[in-house]
CSV table of C-alpha atoms and ligand atoms in Angstrom, one decimal:
chain,number,residue,atom,x,y,z
A,52,UNK,CA,53.7,-98.0,-53.8
A,53,UNK,CA,50.4,-95.3,-52.0
A,54,UNK,CA,51.5,-93.0,-49.5
A,55,UNK,CA,50.6,-94.0,-45.8
A,56,UNK,CA,48.2,-92.4,-44.0
A,57,UNK,CA,49.8,-88.9,-42.5
A,58,UNK,CA,49.9,-89.4,-38.8
A,59,UNK,CA,48.6,-86.8,-36.0
A,60,UNK,CA,52.0,-84.8,-35.7
A,61,UNK,CA,52.2,-84.5,-39.6
A,62,UNK,CA,49.0,-82.8,-40.1
A,63,UNK,CA,49.9,-80.7,-37.6
A,64,UNK,CA,52.9,-79.2,-39.3
A,65,UNK,CA,51.4,-78.5,-41.8
A,66,UNK,CA,49.2,-76.8,-40.9
A,67,UNK,CA,52.0,-74.7,-38.9
A,68,UNK,CA,53.4,-74.2,-41.1
A,69,UNK,CA,50.5,-73.1,-44.0
A,70,UNK,CA,49.3,-70.8,-40.8
A,71,UNK,CA,53.8,-69.4,-40.8
A,72,UNK,CA,52.9,-68.5,-44.7
A,73,UNK,CA,50.1,-66.5,-43.7
A,74,UNK,CA,50.7,-64.3,-40.7
A,75,UNK,CA,54.8,-64.1,-43.5
A,76,UNK,CA,53.2,-60.3,-44.5
A,77,UNK,CA,52.5,-59.5,-41.4
A,78,UNK,CA,55.5,-59.6,-39.8
A,79,UNK,CA,56.4,-57.9,-42.4
A,80,UNK,CA,54.7,-54.7,-42.1
A,81,UNK,CA,55.1,-55.1,-38.5
A,82,UNK,CA,58.3,-56.3,-36.8
A,83,UNK,CA,57.7,-55.9,-33.7
A,84,UNK,CA,54.7,-57.7,-34.0
A,85,UNK,CA,56.3,-61.0,-35.3
A,86,UNK,CA,56.9,-63.9,-32.1
A,87,UNK,CA,59.8,-64.9,-30.9
A,88,UNK,CA,60.9,-68.9,-32.0
A,89,UNK,CA,61.5,-71.3,-30.0
A,90,UNK,CA,62.1,-74.8,-30.4
A,91,UNK,CA,58.0,-76.0,-30.3
A,92,UNK,CA,57.3,-73.9,-33.4
A,93,UNK,CA,59.7,-74.4,-35.1
A,94,UNK,CA,58.8,-75.5,-38.8
A,95,UNK,CA,59.6,-79.1,-39.1
A,96,UNK,CA,60.3,-78.9,-42.5
A,97,UNK,CA,62.4,-76.1,-43.7
A,98,UNK,CA,64.6,-73.7,-40.8
A,99,UNK,CA,63.7,-71.5,-41.7
A,100,UNK,CA,61.6,-69.0,-38.3
A,101,UNK,CA,58.9,-67.6,-38.6
A,102,UNK,CA,55.6,-67.5,-36.5
A,103,UNK,CA,53.6,-70.4,-35.5
A,104,UNK,CA,50.4,-70.5,-33.0
A,105,UNK,CA,51.4,-71.7,-29.6
A,106,UNK,CA,49.8,-74.1,-28.2
A,107,UNK,CA,46.3,-76.1,-30.4
A,108,UNK,CA,43.7,-74.2,-29.3
A,109,UNK,CA,44.9,-71.4,-31.0
A,110,UNK,CA,46.4,-73.6,-34.4
A,111,UNK,CA,42.2,-74.5,-34.1
A,112,UNK,CA,40.9,-71.3,-33.8
A,113,UNK,CA,42.6,-70.7,-36.7
A,114,UNK,CA,41.6,-73.6,-38.9
A,115,UNK,CA,38.1,-72.3,-37.9
A,116,UNK,CA,38.7,-69.2,-38.9
A,117,UNK,CA,40.0,-70.1,-42.4
A,118,UNK,CA,36.9,-72.7,-42.4
A,119,UNK,CA,34.5,-70.2,-42.0
A,120,UNK,CA,33.7,-68.4,-45.2
A,121,UNK,CA,34.6,-64.8,-45.0
A,122,UNK,CA,31.5,-63.4,-45.0
A,123,UNK,CA,30.3,-64.9,-42.6
A,124,UNK,CA,32.6,-63.1,-40.3
A,125,UNK,CA,31.1,-59.7,-41.8
A,126,UNK,CA,27.9,-59.3,-40.5
A,127,UNK,CA,29.3,-60.6,-36.7
A,128,UNK,CA,31.0,-57.4,-36.8
A,129,UNK,CA,28.2,-55.5,-38.1
A,130,UNK,CA,25.7,-56.5,-35.4
A,131,UNK,CA,25.3,-53.5,-32.9
A,132,UNK,CA,27.5,-54.3,-30.2
A,133,UNK,CA,26.3,-52.4,-27.1
A,134,UNK,CA,23.8,-48.8,-27.8
A,135,UNK,CA,27.0,-46.4,-28.4
A,136,UNK,CA,28.0,-49.1,-31.6
A,137,UNK,CA,24.2,-48.8,-32.7
A,138,UNK,CA,25.1,-44.8,-32.2
A,139,UNK,CA,28.7,-44.1,-33.9
A,140,UNK,CA,26.8,-46.6,-37.1
A,141,UNK,CA,23.3,-44.8,-36.7
A,142,UNK,CA,25.4,-41.4,-36.8
A,143,UNK,CA,26.9,-42.0,-40.0
A,144,UNK,CA,26.8,-39.4,-42.6
A,145,UNK,CA,24.0,-39.6,-44.7
A,146,UNK,CA,26.4,-40.5,-47.9
A,147,UNK,CA,27.3,-43.7,-46.5
A,148,UNK,CA,23.4,-44.7,-45.2
A,149,UNK,CA,21.9,-46.7,-48.0
A,150,UNK,CA,19.1,-44.0,-50.2
A,151,UNK,CA,16.4,-42.6,-50.2
A,152,UNK,CA,16.3,-43.2,-45.5
A,153,UNK,CA,17.2,-39.5,-44.2
A,154,UNK,CA,19.9,-38.6,-41.4
A,155,UNK,CA,18.9,-39.1,-38.0
A,156,UNK,CA,17.5,-35.2,-35.9
A,157,UNK,CA,18.9,-36.5,-32.1
A,158,UNK,CA,19.7,-40.2,-30.4
A,159,UNK,CA,16.0,-40.3,-29.7
A,160,UNK,CA,15.2,-40.8,-33.0
A,161,UNK,CA,18.0,-43.2,-34.1
A,162,UNK,CA,17.1,-45.1,-31.8
A,163,UNK,CA,13.5,-45.5,-32.5
A,164,UNK,CA,14.6,-45.3,-35.8
A,165,UNK,CA,16.9,-48.2,-35.1
A,166,UNK,CA,14.5,-49.9,-32.5
A,167,UNK,CA,11.2,-49.7,-35.4
A,168,UNK,CA,13.5,-52.0,-38.0
A,169,UNK,CA,15.3,-53.9,-35.1
A,170,UNK,CA,11.5,-55.0,-34.4
A,171,UNK,CA,11.7,-53.5,-30.8
A,172,UNK,CA,9.8,-50.4,-32.1
A,173,UNK,CA,6.4,-51.9,-29.6
A,174,UNK,CA,7.9,-52.8,-27.3
A,175,UNK,CA,10.2,-49.4,-27.2
A,176,UNK,CA,7.2,-47.4,-26.9
A,177,UNK,CA,5.2,-49.5,-24.3
A,178,UNK,CA,7.7,-49.6,-21.8
A,179,UNK,CA,8.5,-45.3,-22.6
A,180,UNK,CA,4.4,-45.6,-21.6
A,181,UNK,CA,4.3,-47.0,-18.8
A,182,UNK,CA,7.7,-45.3,-17.9
A,183,UNK,CA,5.5,-41.8,-17.7
A,184,UNK,CA,2.4,-42.9,-17.2
A,185,UNK,CA,2.6,-44.9,-14.7
A,186,UNK,CA,1.7,-48.9,-14.8
A,187,UNK,CA,-1.9,-47.9,-14.2
A,188,UNK,CA,-2.8,-46.3,-17.2
A,189,UNK,CA,-3.5,-47.2,-20.3
A,190,UNK,CA,-2.1,-47.0,-23.5
A,191,UNK,CA,-2.0,-47.4,-26.8
A,192,UNK,CA,0.0,-49.6,-29.1
A,193,UNK,CA,2.4,-48.6,-32.0
A,194,UNK,CA,2.1,-49.8,-35.0
A,195,UNK,CA,5.9,-51.2,-36.0
A,196,UNK,CA,5.4,-49.6,-39.3
A,197,UNK,CA,4.4,-45.9,-38.9
A,198,UNK,CA,6.9,-45.9,-35.2
A,199,UNK,CA,9.7,-45.8,-37.6
A,200,UNK,CA,9.1,-42.3,-38.9
A,201,UNK,CA,8.2,-41.0,-35.4
A,202,UNK,CA,11.0,-38.5,-32.7
A,203,UNK,CA,10.6,-39.5,-29.4
A,204,UNK,CA,8.2,-36.9,-28.6
A,205,UNK,CA,5.6,-38.3,-30.5
A,206,UNK,CA,6.2,-41.4,-29.3
A,207,UNK,CA,5.8,-40.3,-26.2
A,208,UNK,CA,2.6,-38.2,-27.4
A,209,UNK,CA,0.8,-41.4,-28.7
A,210,UNK,CA,1.5,-44.4,-25.3
A,211,UNK,CA,-0.1,-41.1,-23.7
A,212,UNK,CA,-3.4,-41.4,-26.2
A,213,UNK,CA,-5.8,-44.4,-26.4
A,214,UNK,CA,-6.6,-46.6,-28.2
A,215,UNK,CA,-9.8,-44.5,-28.8
A,216,UNK,CA,-8.9,-41.8,-28.8
A,217,UNK,CA,-8.5,-39.4,-26.1
A,218,UNK,CA,-5.7,-38.0,-23.5
A,219,UNK,CA,-4.4,-40.7,-20.9
A,220,UNK,CA,-5.1,-38.2,-18.0
A,221,UNK,CA,-1.5,-39.7,-15.5
A,222,UNK,CA,-3.2,-40.3,-11.9
A,223,UNK,CA,-3.1,-37.1,-9.6
A,224,UNK,CA,-1.3,-38.1,-6.6
A,225,UNK,CA,-3.2,-38.3,-2.9
A,226,UNK,CA,-2.4,-36.2,-0.7
A,227,UNK,CA,-2.9,-37.1,2.6
A,228,UNK,CA,-4.8,-34.3,4.5
A,229,UNK,CA,-5.3,-35.2,8.7
A,230,UNK,CA,-8.5,-35.9,10.5
A,231,UNK,CA,-9.0,-33.2,12.5
A,232,UNK,CA,-7.8,-29.9,12.5
A,233,UNK,CA,-4.8,-28.3,14.4
A,234,UNK,CA,-4.8,-26.1,16.6
A,235,UNK,CA,-3.2,-23.4,15.8
A,236,UNK,CA,-4.8,-23.1,12.3
A,237,UNK,CA,-8.6,-23.0,14.7
A,238,UNK,CA,-7.0,-20.1,16.2
A,239,UNK,CA,-6.0,-18.9,13.2
A,240,UNK,CA,-9.6,-19.1,11.8
A,241,UNK,CA,-11.3,-18.0,14.7
A,242,UNK,CA,-9.1,-14.7,14.4
A,243,UNK,CA,-10.2,-14.5,10.5
A,244,UNK,CA,-13.4,-13.1,11.8
A,245,UNK,CA,-12.3,-10.0,14.3
A,246,UNK,CA,-9.5,-9.4,10.5
A,247,UNK,CA,-12.7,-9.4,8.4
A,248,UNK,CA,-14.3,-6.6,11.3
A,249,UNK,CA,-11.1,-4.0,11.2
A,250,UNK,CA,-10.5,-4.9,8.0
A,251,UNK,CA,-13.8,-3.0,7.0
A,252,UNK,CA,-14.1,-1.1,9.9
A,253,UNK,CA,-11.5,0.4,8.2
A,254,UNK,CA,-12.8,0.8,4.7
A,255,UNK,CA,-15.6,2.2,5.5
A,256,UNK,CA,-13.4,4.8,8.2
A,257,UNK,CA,-11.4,5.2,4.3
A,258,UNK,CA,-14.7,5.4,2.8
A,259,UNK,CA,-16.3,8.7,5.2
A,260,UNK,CA,-13.0,10.3,4.8
A,261,UNK,CA,-12.3,10.2,1.3
A,262,UNK,CA,-12.8,14.3,-0.8
A,263,UNK,CA,-16.0,12.8,-2.3
A,264,UNK,CA,-17.6,12.8,0.9
A,265,UNK,CA,-15.4,15.4,2.2
A,266,UNK,CA,-16.9,17.7,-0.4
A,267,UNK,CA,-20.5,17.0,0.1
A,268,UNK,CA,-19.9,18.1,3.8
A,269,UNK,CA,-18.3,20.5,3.6
A,270,UNK,CA,-21.5,22.0,0.5
A,271,UNK,CA,-24.4,20.7,2.9
A,272,UNK,CA,-22.7,22.9,6.3
A,273,UNK,CA,-22.9,25.9,3.5
A,274,UNK,CA,-25.6,25.7,2.6
A,275,UNK,CA,-26.7,25.7,6.7
A,276,UNK,CA,-25.0,28.3,7.1
A,277,UNK,CA,-26.9,30.4,4.6
A,278,UNK,CA,-30.5,29.5,5.4
A,279,UNK,CA,-29.9,30.6,9.2
A,280,UNK,CA,-28.2,33.8,7.8
A,281,UNK,CA,-31.2,34.3,5.8
A,282,UNK,CA,-33.5,32.9,8.1
A,283,UNK,CA,-31.7,36.1,10.7
A,284,UNK,CA,-31.6,38.6,9.1
A,285,UNK,CA,-35.5,38.4,7.9
A,286,UNK,CA,-35.6,39.1,12.0
A,287,UNK,CA,-35.5,42.7,13.0
A,288,UNK,CA,-32.5,44.0,15.1
A,289,UNK,CA,-32.9,44.6,18.4
A,290,UNK,CA,-30.1,47.2,20.3
A,291,UNK,CA,-29.8,45.0,23.7
A,292,UNK,CA,-29.0,48.5,25.9
A,293,UNK,CA,-29.5,48.8,29.3
A,294,UNK,CA,-32.9,50.3,31.6
A,295,UNK,CA,-32.7,54.1,31.3
A,296,UNK,CA,-35.0,54.1,34.7
A,297,UNK,CA,-32.1,52.0,37.2
A,298,UNK,CA,-32.0,53.3,41.0
A,299,UNK,CA,-28.5,54.4,42.7
A,300,UNK,CA,-28.9,54.0,46.0
A,301,UNK,CA,-29.9,56.4,48.4
A,302,UNK,CA,-29.1,59.5,49.2
A,303,UNK,CA,-26.7,59.0,52.0
A,304,UNK,CA,-24.8,57.2,49.7
A,305,UNK,CA,-22.8,60.7,47.5
A,306,UNK,CA,-21.2,63.2,50.7
A,307,UNK,CA,-22.3,66.4,50.5
A,308,UNK,CA,-19.7,68.3,47.8
A,309,UNK,CA,-18.0,65.2,45.2
A,310,UNK,CA,-18.6,63.8,42.4
A,311,UNK,CA,-19.4,59.9,42.1
A,312,UNK,CA,-17.4,57.8,39.0
A,313,UNK,CA,-19.7,54.7,39.9
A,314,UNK,CA,-21.9,54.0,37.7
A,315,UNK,CA,-19.6,56.3,35.0
A,316,UNK,CA,-18.7,53.4,33.2
A,317,UNK,CA,-22.1,50.9,34.0
A,318,UNK,CA,-24.5,54.3,33.1
A,319,UNK,CA,-22.6,56.6,31.8
A,320,UNK,CA,-23.8,59.3,34.7
A,321,UNK,CA,-22.0,60.5,37.4
A,322,UNK,CA,-23.7,61.4,40.9
A,323,UNK,CA,-23.5,64.7,41.8
A,324,UNK,CA,-24.2,66.4,45.4
A,325,UNK,CA,-23.2,69.9,45.7
A,326,UNK,CA,-24.9,73.8,46.7
A,327,UNK,CA,-27.0,75.3,43.7
A,328,UNK,CA,-28.3,78.4,44.8
A,329,UNK,CA,-27.5,77.7,47.8
A,330,UNK,CA,-29.6,74.7,49.1
A,331,UNK,CA,-27.3,71.0,48.5
A,332,UNK,CA,-28.9,68.7,45.8
A,333,UNK,CA,-28.4,65.4,44.5
A,334,UNK,CA,-28.8,65.3,40.6
A,335,UNK,CA,-27.3,63.0,37.5
A,336,UNK,CA,-24.9,64.4,34.9
A,337,UNK,CA,-24.1,63.1,31.6
A,338,UNK,CA,-20.7,61.9,30.2
A,339,UNK,CA,-21.2,63.0,26.4
A,340,UNK,CA,-20.0,65.9,25.3
A,341,UNK,CA,-21.9,68.7,23.8
A,342,UNK,CA,-18.8,69.0,21.4
A,343,UNK,CA,-18.5,66.3,19.6
A,344,UNK,CA,-19.9,63.0,21.8
A,345,UNK,CA,-16.8,62.0,24.1
A,346,UNK,CA,-16.4,61.3,27.3
A,347,UNK,CA,-15.1,64.0,29.6
A,348,UNK,CA,-12.6,62.8,32.8
A,349,UNK,CA,-13.3,64.1,36.5
A,350,UNK,CA,-10.0,65.7,37.3
A,351,UNK,CA,-10.3,65.8,41.7
A,352,UNK,CA,-7.2,68.1,42.7
A,353,UNK,CA,-9.2,70.4,39.2
A,354,UNK,CA,-12.7,69.9,40.7
A,355,UNK,CA,-14.1,70.1,37.3
A,356,UNK,CA,-14.4,67.1,34.6
A,357,UNK,CA,-11.9,68.2,31.0
A,358,UNK,CA,-12.5,66.4,27.9
A,359,UNK,CA,-9.3,64.1,26.4
A,360,UNK,CA,-10.7,65.0,22.3
A,361,UNK,CA,-10.3,68.2,22.2
A,362,UNK,CA,-9.9,69.9,25.7
A,363,UNK,CA,-13.0,71.5,26.3
A,364,UNK,CA,-13.6,71.6,30.7
A,365,UNK,CA,-16.9,71.5,32.3
A,366,UNK,CA,-17.2,72.6,36.0
A,367,UNK,CA,-18.4,70.1,38.7
A,368,UNK,CA,-22.2,71.7,37.4
A,369,UNK,CA,-22.0,70.5,33.7
A,370,UNK,CA,-21.5,74.2,32.9
A,371,UNK,CA,-18.9,74.0,30.2
A,372,UNK,CA,-15.8,77.5,30.6
A,373,UNK,CA,-12.9,75.6,27.8
A,374,UNK,CA,-13.3,74.5,24.2
A,375,UNK,CA,-15.1,73.6,22.1
A,376,UNK,CA,-18.0,72.6,23.9
A,377,UNK,CA,-20.9,75.3,23.1
A,378,UNK,CA,-23.0,74.4,25.5
A,379,UNK,CA,-22.8,72.8,29.3
A,380,UNK,CA,-23.2,69.0,30.0
A,381,UNK,CA,-27.0,67.8,30.3
A,382,UNK,CA,-28.9,66.3,33.2
A,383,UNK,CA,-30.7,63.1,33.3
A,384,UNK,CA,-34.3,62.4,35.1
A,385,UNK,CA,-34.3,61.2,39.2
A,386,UNK,CA,-36.4,61.6,42.0
A,387,UNK,CA,-36.5,59.4,45.3
A,388,UNK,CA,-38.4,56.8,45.3
A,389,UNK,CA,-41.0,55.5,47.6
A,390,UNK,CA,-38.2,53.3,49.0
A,391,UNK,CA,-36.0,56.2,49.6
A,392,UNK,CA,-33.5,54.9,47.2
A,393,UNK,CA,-32.6,57.5,44.0
A,394,UNK,CA,-33.7,56.7,40.4
A,395,UNK,CA,-32.0,57.6,37.4
A,396,UNK,CA,-34.2,58.2,34.3
A,397,UNK,CA,-32.0,58.5,31.3
A,398,UNK,CA,-35.4,58.8,28.9
A,399,UNK,CA,-35.7,62.2,30.2
A,400,UNK,CA,-33.3,65.2,29.5
A,401,UNK,CA,-32.6,68.8,30.9
A,402,UNK,CA,-30.9,71.4,29.7
A,403,UNK,CA,-29.5,74.2,31.0
A,404,UNK,CA,-29.6,77.6,28.2
A,405,UNK,CA,-33.1,75.6,27.9
A,406,UNK,CA,-33.9,76.5,30.7
A,407,UNK,CA,-34.4,73.1,32.0
A,408,UNK,CA,-32.5,73.0,35.0
A,409,UNK,CA,-34.9,74.4,37.2
A,410,UNK,CA,-37.8,71.4,36.7
A,411,UNK,CA,-38.1,69.7,40.2
A,412,UNK,CA,-37.5,66.0,38.0
A,413,UNK,CA,-33.9,66.9,37.7
A,414,UNK,CA,-32.3,67.0,40.8
A,415,UNK,CA,-33.5,66.2,44.7
A,416,UNK,CA,-32.8,68.2,47.3
A,417,UNK,CA,-30.2,66.8,50.1
A,418,UNK,CA,-32.5,67.5,53.3
B,173,FES,FE1,-15.2,67.1,23.6
B,173,FES,FE2,-14.3,68.0,21.6
B,173,FES,S1,-15.2,66.2,22.1
B,173,FES,S2,-14.0,69.0,23.4
């Protein structure tokens, strides 16, 4: 007798039993993970509580998982799900990598090598070049076979190079300039020549005041002074002295019996109106002491000339009477001019000891 065709319930019961048998070791390792037993999930043939799929979808999923070959799930798990997964997988130690491949140096290198292996290197290089140089910059295509060993910097450099080898120059940003200069800037531009002139003046003043210019100026001034001194030395010395002949006024200006010191400072003479041998005369005495040349003073109270140097004393007539003076004072020439004025001539001297006072040119008689 042949077995009747199993029903759907029988098929499900068998599957549940197999699933319970496969789940038993896991529940032994982790008792907490054992699912609760219900009447729906309990096995039909045996009374032992085992874990079973809850629904038909779970059962189908488990059946499909078993029906698939074991090696089918492995590549799916090995596929890089995201960038972090790719980096984690690539950053594994060199021992786990295939023999002959070097460990990546940086995340950019890792990405480049992985993308090169995956055949995505040209697209990545193109995108990098476009992002750096802009869409208008024509970048060279990178050979996928060569991109595997390039770093990120080298890939960017290759992207910046044109196909003919010339570097790609990035387009410079255009700066919008105003069509007309601003009022403030135009005023500043007009003020620039003023500043230039001031600075030039400052430079010129500074150049004039330098030590070199001062030294040359001093030397030139000293040379000019030396030349003038030499010219003056070549000329004869001329003494500017008062004239030897001069008029001292009419005889009436000199009262009888008086000594006038009016011309002492200017002409170094005294004018005396006195009687000589019983006759009133006017004569002029030199103010030079006959001792050593000092200037005596007229003492009106003592009616004498007194020399302050050595004490020589002279009478009103000029005769010495005390002190070291060896001889009387000297008279100078005097005459009555045509205009009635007394005229003195100092170029002529008259000495008493020589008998010269008797000369009519040494006095003027008063009537
Ligand atoms: Fe007049 Fe000597 S100079 S007393």
